[in-house]
PDB file of C-alpha atoms and ligand atoms in Angstrom:
ATOM      1  CA  MET A   1     -25.108 -19.983  37.007  1.00 62.00           C
ATOM      2  CA  SER A   2     -22.880 -20.751  33.983  1.00 70.00           C
ATOM      3  CA  ILE A   3     -23.109 -18.559  30.961  1.00 79.00           C
ATOM      4  CA  ALA A   4     -23.512 -20.592  27.669  1.00 86.00           C
ATOM      5  CA  LYS A   5     -20.792 -19.975  25.312  1.00 89.00           C
ATOM      6  CA  PRO A   6     -21.268 -19.754  21.601  1.00 89.00           C
ATOM      7  CA  ALA A   7     -20.429 -23.010  19.795  1.00 94.00           C
ATOM      8  CA  PRO A   8     -16.983 -22.788  17.926  1.00 93.00           C
ATOM      9  CA  PRO A   9     -17.242 -22.265  14.206  1.00 94.00           C
ATOM     10  CA  SER A  10     -16.375 -24.980  11.794  1.00 95.00           C
ATOM     11  CA  PHE A  11     -14.468 -23.699   8.921  1.00 97.00           C
ATOM     12  CA  ASP A  12     -15.034 -26.177   6.162  1.00 97.00           C
ATOM     13  CA  ALA A  13     -13.109 -27.061   2.854  1.00 98.00           C
ATOM     14  CA  SER A  14     -14.925 -24.390   0.822  1.00 98.00           C
ATOM     15  CA  PHE A  15     -14.169 -21.770   3.563  1.00 98.00           C
ATOM     16  CA  ARG A  16     -10.442 -22.974   3.287  1.00 98.00           C
ATOM     17  CA  ALA A  17     -10.380 -22.636  -0.362  1.00 98.00           C
ATOM     18  CA  ARG A  18     -11.872 -19.245  -0.342  1.00 98.00           C
ATOM     19  CA  PHE A  19      -9.521 -18.234   2.430  1.00 98.00           C
ATOM     20  CA  ALA A  20      -6.495 -19.239   0.200  1.00 98.00           C
ATOM     21  CA  GLU A  21      -7.805 -17.335  -2.536  1.00 98.00           C
ATOM     22  CA  LEU A  22      -8.137 -14.196  -0.348  1.00 98.00           C
ATOM     23  CA  VAL A  23      -4.662 -14.528   0.621  1.00 98.00           C
ATOM     24  CA  ARG A  24      -3.414 -14.957  -3.065  1.00 98.00           C
ATOM     25  CA  TRP A  25      -5.366 -12.087  -4.129  1.00 98.00           C
ATOM     26  CA  ARG A  26      -4.482  -9.625  -1.361  1.00 98.00           C
ATOM     27  CA  ARG A  27      -2.422  -6.905  -3.078  1.00 98.00           C
ATOM     28  CA  ASP A  28      -0.550  -3.811  -2.551  1.00 98.00           C
ATOM     29  CA  VAL A  29      -2.721  -1.280  -4.160  1.00 98.00           C
ATOM     30  CA  ARG A  30      -1.398   1.950  -5.697  1.00 98.00           C
ATOM     31  CA  ARG A  31      -4.036   2.970  -8.110  1.00 98.00           C
ATOM     32  CA  PHE A  32      -7.262   3.906  -6.372  1.00 98.00           C
ATOM     33  CA  ARG A  33     -10.887   5.236  -7.610  1.00 97.00           C
ATOM     34  CA  SER A  34     -11.870   8.380  -6.001  1.00 90.00           C
ATOM     35  CA  ASP A  35     -15.097   7.055  -4.398  1.00 95.00           C
ATOM     36  CA  PRO A  36     -15.220   7.615  -0.809  1.00 98.00           C
ATOM     37  CA  VAL A  37     -15.327   4.675   1.709  1.00 98.00           C
ATOM     38  CA  LYS A  38     -17.733   4.783   4.460  1.00 98.00           C
ATOM     39  CA  PRO A  39     -16.287   5.600   7.898  1.00 98.00           C
ATOM     40  CA  GLU A  40     -18.255   2.740   9.364  1.00 98.00           C
ATOM     41  CA  LEU A  41     -16.488   0.118   7.100  1.00 98.00           C
ATOM     42  CA  ILE A  42     -12.997   1.452   8.250  1.00 98.00           C
ATOM     43  CA  ALA A  43     -14.055   1.269  11.950  1.00 98.00           C
ATOM     44  CA  GLN A  44     -15.542  -2.194  11.467  1.00 98.00           C
ATOM     45  CA  LEU A  45     -12.131  -3.325   9.787  1.00 98.00           C
ATOM     46  CA  LEU A  46     -10.180  -1.776  12.567  1.00 98.00           C
ATOM     47  CA  ALA A  47     -12.411  -3.480  15.086  1.00 98.00           C
ATOM     48  CA  LEU A  48     -11.590  -6.831  13.326  1.00 98.00           C
ATOM     49  CA  ALA A  49      -7.645  -5.832  13.187  1.00 98.00           C
ATOM     50  CA  SER A  50      -7.571  -5.294  16.897  1.00 98.00           C
ATOM     51  CA  HIS A  51      -8.238  -9.325  17.309  1.00 98.00           C
ATOM     52  CA  ALA A  52      -4.645  -9.697  15.883  1.00 98.00           C
ATOM     53  CA  PRO A  53      -1.982 -11.508  18.241  1.00 98.00           C
ATOM     54  CA  SER A  54       0.172  -9.235  20.344  1.00 98.00           C
ATOM     55  CA  VAL A  55       3.006 -10.026  22.692  1.00 98.00           C
ATOM     56  CA  GLY A  56       1.698 -10.248  26.216  1.00 98.00           C
ATOM     57  CA  PHE A  57      -1.646  -9.100  24.891  1.00 98.00           C
ATOM     58  CA  CYS A  58      -0.420  -5.795  24.808  1.00 98.00           C
ATOM     59  CA  GLN A  59      -2.420  -4.639  21.937  1.00 98.00           C
ATOM     60  CA  PRO A  60      -0.233  -1.658  21.088  1.00 98.00           C
ATOM     61  CA  TRP A  61      -1.693  -0.509  17.858  1.00 98.00           C
ATOM     62  CA  ARG A  62      -2.948   2.905  17.465  1.00 98.00           C
ATOM     63  CA  PHE A  63      -4.543   4.342  14.294  1.00 98.00           C
ATOM     64  CA  VAL A  64      -4.663   7.859  13.144  1.00 98.00           C
ATOM     65  CA  LEU A  65      -6.831   8.937  10.202  1.00 98.00           C
ATOM     66  CA  VAL A  66      -5.046  11.731   8.221  1.00 98.00           C
ATOM     67  CA  GLU A  67      -8.017  13.852   7.032  1.00 98.00           C
ATOM     68  CA  SER A  68      -6.476  17.259   6.847  1.00 98.00           C
ATOM     69  CA  ALA A  69      -5.507  18.413   3.310  1.00 98.00           C
ATOM     70  CA  ALA A  70      -2.389  20.438   4.533  1.00 98.00           C
ATOM     71  CA  ARG A  71      -1.143  17.394   6.305  1.00 98.00           C
ATOM     72  CA  ARG A  72      -1.748  14.984   3.334  1.00 98.00           C
ATOM     73  CA  ALA A  73       0.118  17.476   1.229  1.00 98.00           C
ATOM     74  CA  ALA A  74       3.041  17.398   3.743  1.00 98.00           C
ATOM     75  CA  ILE A  75       3.177  13.737   3.571  1.00 98.00           C
ATOM     76  CA  ILE A  76       3.045  13.702  -0.275  1.00 98.00           C
ATOM     77  CA  GLU A  77       6.158  16.305  -0.216  1.00 98.00           C
ATOM     78  CA  ASN A  78       7.800  13.867   2.254  1.00 98.00           C
ATOM     79  CA  PHE A  79       7.222  11.039  -0.112  1.00 98.00           C
ATOM     80  CA  LYS A  80       8.633  12.993  -3.165  1.00 98.00           C
ATOM     81  CA  SER A  81      11.749  13.912  -1.307  1.00 98.00           C
ATOM     82  CA  ALA A  82      12.299  10.306   0.125  1.00 98.00           C
ATOM     83  CA  ASN A  83      11.682   8.849  -3.060  1.00 98.00           C
ATOM     84  CA  GLN A  84      14.281  10.992  -4.799  1.00 98.00           C
ATOM     85  CA  SER A  85      16.938  10.025  -2.480  1.00 98.00           C
ATOM     86  CA  ALA A  86      15.981   6.458  -2.731  1.00 98.00           C
ATOM     87  CA  LEU A  87      16.382   6.830  -6.528  1.00 98.00           C
ATOM     88  CA  ALA A  88      19.868   8.128  -6.106  1.00 98.00           C
ATOM     89  CA  GLY A  89      20.811   5.129  -4.588  1.00 98.00           C
ATOM     90  CA  TYR A  90      20.368   3.100  -7.735  1.00 98.00           C
ATOM     91  CA  ASP A  91      22.350   3.284 -10.966  1.00 98.00           C
ATOM     92  CA  GLY A  92      21.866   2.114 -14.690  1.00 98.00           C
ATOM     93  CA  GLU A  93      19.014  -0.118 -15.644  1.00 98.00           C
ATOM     94  CA  ARG A  94      17.832  -0.592 -12.042  1.00 98.00           C
ATOM     95  CA  ARG A  95      17.518   3.151 -11.531  1.00 98.00           C
ATOM     96  CA  ALA A  96      15.641   3.441 -14.808  1.00 98.00           C
ATOM     97  CA  LEU A  97      13.282   0.750 -13.479  1.00 98.00           C
ATOM     98  CA  TYR A  98      12.883   2.242 -10.142  1.00 98.00           C
ATOM     99  CA  ALA A  99      12.182   5.699 -11.557  1.00 98.00           C
ATOM    100  CA  GLY A 100       9.333   3.980 -13.756  1.00 98.00           C
ATOM    101  CA  LEU A 101       7.529   2.267 -10.694  1.00 98.00           C
ATOM    102  CA  LYS A 102       4.300   3.780  -8.983  1.00 98.00           C
ATOM    103  CA  LEU A 103       5.174   3.336  -5.405  1.00 98.00           C
ATOM    104  CA  GLU A 104       2.225   5.007  -3.540  1.00 98.00           C
ATOM    105  CA  GLY A 105      -1.349   6.149  -4.214  1.00 98.00           C
ATOM    106  CA  LEU A 106      -1.205   8.987  -1.725  1.00 98.00           C
ATOM    107  CA  THR A 107      -3.028  11.533  -4.185  1.00 98.00           C
ATOM    108  CA  GLN A 108      -5.977   9.212  -5.106  1.00 97.00           C
ATOM    109  CA  ALA A 109      -6.489   7.276  -1.953  1.00 98.00           C
ATOM    110  CA  PRO A 110      -9.606   8.494  -0.080  1.00 98.00           C
ATOM    111  CA  VAL A 111      -8.377   7.260   3.149  1.00 98.00           C
ATOM    112  CA  HIS A 112      -4.897   7.837   4.619  1.00 98.00           C
ATOM    113  CA  LEU A 113      -4.467   5.495   7.661  1.00 98.00           C
ATOM    114  CA  VAL A 114      -1.258   5.788   9.978  1.00 98.00           C
ATOM    115  CA  VAL A 115      -0.581   2.828  12.175  1.00 98.00           C
ATOM    116  CA  CYS A 116       1.585   3.264  15.157  1.00 98.00           C
ATOM    117  CA  ALA A 117       3.005   1.225  17.899  1.00 98.00           C
ATOM    118  CA  ASP A 118       2.255   2.902  21.545  1.00 98.00           C
ATOM    119  CA  GLU A 119       5.708   2.379  23.173  1.00 98.00           C
ATOM    120  CA  GLY A 120       4.526   3.781  26.425  1.00 96.00           C
ATOM    121  CA  ALA A 121       1.449   1.382  26.722  1.00 95.00           C
ATOM    122  CA  ALA A 122       1.574  -0.445  30.208  1.00 97.00           C
ATOM    123  CA  THR A 123      -0.916  -3.225  28.935  1.00 98.00           C
ATOM    124  CA  GLY A 124       0.787  -6.726  28.603  1.00 98.00           C
ATOM    125  CA  HIS A 125       2.983  -5.932  31.443  1.00 98.00           C
ATOM    126  CA  ARG A 126       6.344  -6.406  29.546  1.00 97.00           C
ATOM    127  CA  LEU A 127       5.404 -10.075  28.890  1.00 97.00           C
ATOM    128  CA  GLY A 128       7.885 -11.238  26.202  1.00 96.00           C
ATOM    129  CA  ARG A 129       9.151  -7.807  25.598  1.00 97.00           C
ATOM    130  CA  VAL A 130      11.862  -7.934  28.118  1.00 96.00           C
ATOM    131  CA  THR A 131      13.793 -10.372  25.954  1.00 98.00           C
ATOM    132  CA  MET A 132      12.494  -9.220  22.584  1.00 98.00           C
ATOM    133  CA  PRO A 133      11.401  -5.670  22.724  1.00 97.00           C
ATOM    134  CA  GLU A 134      10.931  -5.531  18.896  1.00 98.00           C
ATOM    135  CA  THR A 135       7.749  -7.925  19.395  1.00 98.00           C
ATOM    136  CA  LEU A 136       5.864  -4.755  20.298  1.00 98.00           C
ATOM    137  CA  HIS A 137       6.392  -3.488  16.635  1.00 98.00           C
ATOM    138  CA  TYR A 138       5.615  -7.185  15.403  1.00 98.00           C
ATOM    139  CA  SER A 139       2.287  -7.135  17.074  1.00 98.00           C
ATOM    140  CA  VAL A 140       1.332  -3.929  15.244  1.00 98.00           C
ATOM    141  CA  VAL A 141       2.355  -5.486  12.065  1.00 99.00           C
ATOM    142  CA  ALA A 142       0.032  -8.469  12.691  1.00 99.00           C
ATOM    143  CA  ALA A 143      -2.718  -6.042  13.136  1.00 99.00           C
ATOM    144  CA  ILE A 144      -1.909  -4.438   9.939  1.00 99.00           C
ATOM    145  CA  GLN A 145      -1.726  -7.705   8.097  1.00 98.00           C
ATOM    146  CA  THR A 146      -5.325  -8.565   9.579  1.00 98.00           C
ATOM    147  CA  PHE A 147      -6.671  -5.080   8.346  1.00 99.00           C
ATOM    148  CA  TRP A 148      -5.161  -5.703   4.740  1.00 98.00           C
ATOM    149  CA  LEU A 149      -6.980  -9.260   4.544  1.00 98.00           C
ATOM    150  CA  ALA A 150     -10.062  -8.034   6.023  1.00 98.00           C
ATOM    151  CA  ALA A 151     -10.029  -5.048   3.425  1.00 98.00           C
ATOM    152  CA  ARG A 152      -9.460  -7.204   0.604  1.00 98.00           C
ATOM    153  CA  ALA A 153     -12.206  -9.501   1.443  1.00 98.00           C
ATOM    154  CA  GLU A 154     -14.418  -6.277   1.283  1.00 98.00           C
ATOM    155  CA  GLY A 155     -13.080  -5.435  -2.054  1.00 98.00           C
ATOM    156  CA  LEU A 156     -10.882  -2.515  -0.549  1.00 98.00           C
ATOM    157  CA  GLY A 157      -7.458  -2.158  -1.526  1.00 98.00           C
ATOM    158  CA  VAL A 158      -4.405  -1.293   0.846  1.00 98.00           C
ATOM    159  CA  GLY A 159      -1.050   0.215  -0.182  1.00 98.00           C
ATOM    160  CA  TRP A 160       1.638   0.372   2.316  1.00 98.00           C
ATOM    161  CA  VAL A 161       3.966   3.546   1.815  1.00 98.00           C
ATOM    162  CA  SER A 162       7.466   3.195   3.557  1.00 98.00           C
ATOM    163  CA  ILE A 163       9.262   5.581   1.395  1.00 98.00           C
ATOM    164  CA  LEU A 164       9.070   8.347   3.818  1.00 98.00           C
ATOM    165  CA  ASP A 165      11.096   9.984   6.441  1.00 98.00           C
ATOM    166  CA  PRO A 166       9.692   8.661   9.639  1.00 98.00           C
ATOM    167  CA  ALA A 167      10.894  11.444  11.906  1.00 98.00           C
ATOM    168  CA  ALA A 168       9.362  14.215   9.593  1.00 98.00           C
ATOM    169  CA  ALA A 169       6.166  12.308   9.098  1.00 98.00           C
ATOM    170  CA  CYS A 170       5.743  12.180  13.070  1.00 98.00           C
ATOM    171  CA  ARG A 171       6.250  16.071  13.105  1.00 98.00           C
ATOM    172  CA  GLN A 172       4.005  16.548  10.133  1.00 98.00           C
ATOM    173  CA  LEU A 173       1.208  14.532  11.921  1.00 98.00           C
ATOM    174  CA  GLU A 174       2.074  15.673  15.404  1.00 98.00           C
ATOM    175  CA  LEU A 175       1.985  12.247  16.783  1.00 98.00           C
ATOM    176  CA  PRO A 176       2.529  11.705  20.535  1.00 98.00           C
ATOM    177  CA  SER A 177       6.256  11.163  21.233  1.00 97.00           C
ATOM    178  CA  ASP A 178       6.013   7.595  22.624  1.00 98.00           C
ATOM    179  CA  TRP A 179       4.116   6.456  19.364  1.00 98.00           C
ATOM    180  CA  LYS A 180       6.365   4.900  16.844  1.00 98.00           C
ATOM    181  CA  LEU A 181       5.061   5.081  13.326  1.00 98.00           C
ATOM    182  CA  ILE A 182       4.800   1.502  11.833  1.00 98.00           C
ATOM    183  CA  ALA A 183       2.950   2.117   8.582  1.00 99.00           C
ATOM    184  CA  TYR A 184       1.624   4.722   6.584  1.00 99.00           C
ATOM    185  CA  LEU A 185      -1.370   3.088   4.530  1.00 99.00           C
ATOM    186  CA  CYS A 186      -3.520   4.348   1.636  1.00 98.00           C
ATOM    187  CA  VAL A 187      -6.964   2.696   1.477  1.00 98.00           C
ATOM    188  CA  GLY A 188      -9.611   2.866  -1.083  1.00 98.00           C
ATOM    189  CA  TRP A 189     -11.486   0.952  -3.741  1.00 98.00           C
ATOM    190  CA  PRO A 190      -8.885  -0.214  -6.357  1.00 98.00           C
ATOM    191  CA  GLU A 191      -8.926   0.684  -9.996  1.00 98.00           C
ATOM    192  CA  GLU A 192      -7.838  -2.688 -11.082  1.00 96.00           C
ATOM    193  CA  GLU A 193      -7.493  -6.340  -9.582  1.00 96.00           C
ATOM    194  CA  HIS A 194      -4.618  -8.652 -10.130  1.00 97.00           C
ATOM    195  CA  ASP A 195      -3.440 -11.908  -8.797  1.00 96.00           C
ATOM    196  CA  ASP A 196       0.444 -10.888  -9.158  1.00 98.00           C
ATOM    197  CA  PRO A 197       2.273  -8.008  -7.300  1.00 98.00           C
ATOM    198  CA  GLU A 198       2.746  -4.920  -9.094  1.00 97.00           C
ATOM    199  CA  LEU A 199       6.537  -5.037  -8.678  1.00 98.00           C
ATOM    200  CA  ALA A 200       6.587  -8.606 -10.406  1.00 98.00           C
ATOM    201  CA  ARG A 201       4.554  -7.206 -13.248  1.00 98.00           C
ATOM    202  CA  HIS A 202       6.945  -4.438 -13.696  1.00 97.00           C
ATOM    203  CA  GLY A 203      10.238  -6.500 -13.640  1.00 98.00           C
ATOM    204  CA  TRP A 204      11.287  -5.455 -10.226  1.00 98.00           C
ATOM    205  CA  GLU A 205      11.357  -8.810  -8.408  1.00 98.00           C
ATOM    206  CA  THR A 206      10.136 -12.346  -8.977  1.00 97.00           C
ATOM    207  CA  ARG A 207       8.367 -14.737  -6.540  1.00 97.00           C
ATOM    208  CA  LEU A 208      10.780 -17.004  -4.896  1.00 95.00           C
ATOM    209  CA  ASP A 209      10.873 -20.593  -5.776  1.00 93.00           C
ATOM    210  CA  PRO A 210       9.052 -22.480  -3.037  1.00 89.00           C
ATOM    211  CA  ALA A 211      12.315 -24.454  -2.480  1.00 89.00           C
ATOM    212  CA  VAL A 212      13.929 -21.522  -0.974  1.00 90.00           C
ATOM    213  CA  ILE A 213      11.390 -21.129   1.636  1.00 89.00           C
ATOM    214  CA  GLU A 214      11.581 -24.964   2.553  1.00 92.00           C
ATOM    215  CA  PRO A 215      12.368 -25.024   6.250  1.00 91.00           C
ATOM    216  CA  LEU A 216      15.780 -26.057   7.359  1.00 90.00           C
ATOM    217  CA  LYS A 217      15.605 -29.024   9.778  1.00 93.00           C
ATOM    218  CA  ARG A 218      17.982 -29.106  12.764  1.00 95.00           C
TER     219      ARG A 218
HETATM  220  C1  FMN B 301       6.597  -3.171   5.324  1.00 74.16           C
HETATM  221  C2  FMN B 301       6.117  -3.094   3.798  1.00 74.16           C
HETATM  222  C3  FMN B 301       6.541  -1.826   3.315  1.00 74.16           C
HETATM  223  C4  FMN B 301       6.084  -1.544   2.141  1.00 74.16           C
HETATM  224  N1  FMN B 301       6.357  -0.280   1.433  1.00 74.16           N
HETATM  225  C5  FMN B 301       6.105  -0.082   0.167  1.00 74.16           C
HETATM  226  C6  FMN B 301       6.202   1.133  -0.334  1.00 74.16           C
HETATM  227  O1  FMN B 301       6.693   2.246   0.095  1.00 74.16           O
HETATM  228  N2  FMN B 301       6.014   1.405  -1.739  1.00 74.16           N
HETATM  229  C7  FMN B 301       5.305   0.311  -2.335  1.00 74.16           C
HETATM  230  O2  FMN B 301       5.081   0.563  -3.645  1.00 74.16           O
HETATM  231  N3  FMN B 301       5.089  -0.915  -1.850  1.00 74.16           N
HETATM  232  C8  FMN B 301       5.438  -1.035  -0.490  1.00 74.16           C
HETATM  233  N4  FMN B 301       5.175  -2.273  -0.074  1.00 74.16           N
HETATM  234  C9  FMN B 301       4.377  -3.383  -0.613  1.00 74.16           C
HETATM  235  C10 FMN B 301       5.230  -4.171  -1.408  1.00 74.16           C
HETATM  236  O3  FMN B 301       5.947  -3.721  -2.577  1.00 74.16           O
HETATM  237  C11 FMN B 301       4.422  -5.354  -1.836  1.00 74.16           C
HETATM  238  O4  FMN B 301       3.833  -6.027  -0.629  1.00 74.16           O
HETATM  239  C12 FMN B 301       5.235  -6.546  -2.527  1.00 74.16           C
HETATM  240  O5  FMN B 301       5.613  -6.013  -3.798  1.00 74.16           O
HETATM  241  C13 FMN B 301       4.250  -7.624  -2.997  1.00 74.16           C
HETATM  242  O6  FMN B 301       3.099  -7.347  -3.629  1.00 74.16           O
HETATM  243  P1  FMN B 301       1.763  -7.598  -3.044  1.00 74.16           P
HETATM  244  O7  FMN B 301       1.577  -7.098  -1.615  1.00 74.16           O
HETATM  245  O8  FMN B 301       0.692  -7.058  -4.028  1.00 74.16           O
HETATM  246  O9  FMN B 301       1.531  -9.055  -2.953  1.00 74.16           O
HETATM  247  C14 FMN B 301       5.487  -2.570   1.328  1.00 74.16           C
HETATM  248  C15 FMN B 301       5.104  -3.817   1.881  1.00 74.16           C
HETATM  249  C16 FMN B 301       5.366  -3.768   3.418  1.00 74.16           C
HETATM  250  C17 FMN B 301       5.173  -5.394   4.005  1.00 74.16           C
END
């Protein structure tokens, strides 16, 4: 007896236009309202993120919700110290510009979500990873991007904080030794909506001319 499969969806022009809008309006958010986010919504978004592609179908993403106030405080201190070191690497105008940027929303974000790669996972049977082991990490980034877009579709903001000492963060969060920290994400309802990156608005960097991303032909 054959089991009927659902008909594949048809994505029409209006869906494609809305999807393009979603991609263009996804932002890295650092300014959050303090209203809570329902745990069911986060669970739903993580389930969707788990449909991301992964090398050998290894599904190496592991998620950690940082709920302890003490652990959050340790991560905030970690950021402050890493950010001071980063600032020390700039001079002159660039340094002044860097010092004025808001690069995280750790204090306001109602949800702190850590995304790790399980380097000990046997799933996927090493397919693709023998030649390019880094694809394990890329697979986790694919899940993060899926989460980011799905969150934006719900009106939820996501901010990626990489200005952290990762080894110290793993200790502060007591992560399993074979989990590699890929992202520390702040999640919550954004205070503002923008169609351009915060770093563009504050003069740090401009969007590349499309000519630069034209593919080389070989
Ligand atoms: C891997 C990664 C790490 C990032 N780390 C930080 C960070 O530590 N602090 C920050 O303010 N933004 C961080 N961002 C966000 C970028 O600054 C942001 O994506 C970029 O400025 C473009 O803005 P948009 O995401 O709003 O389009 C990170 C983004 C990525 C992809």
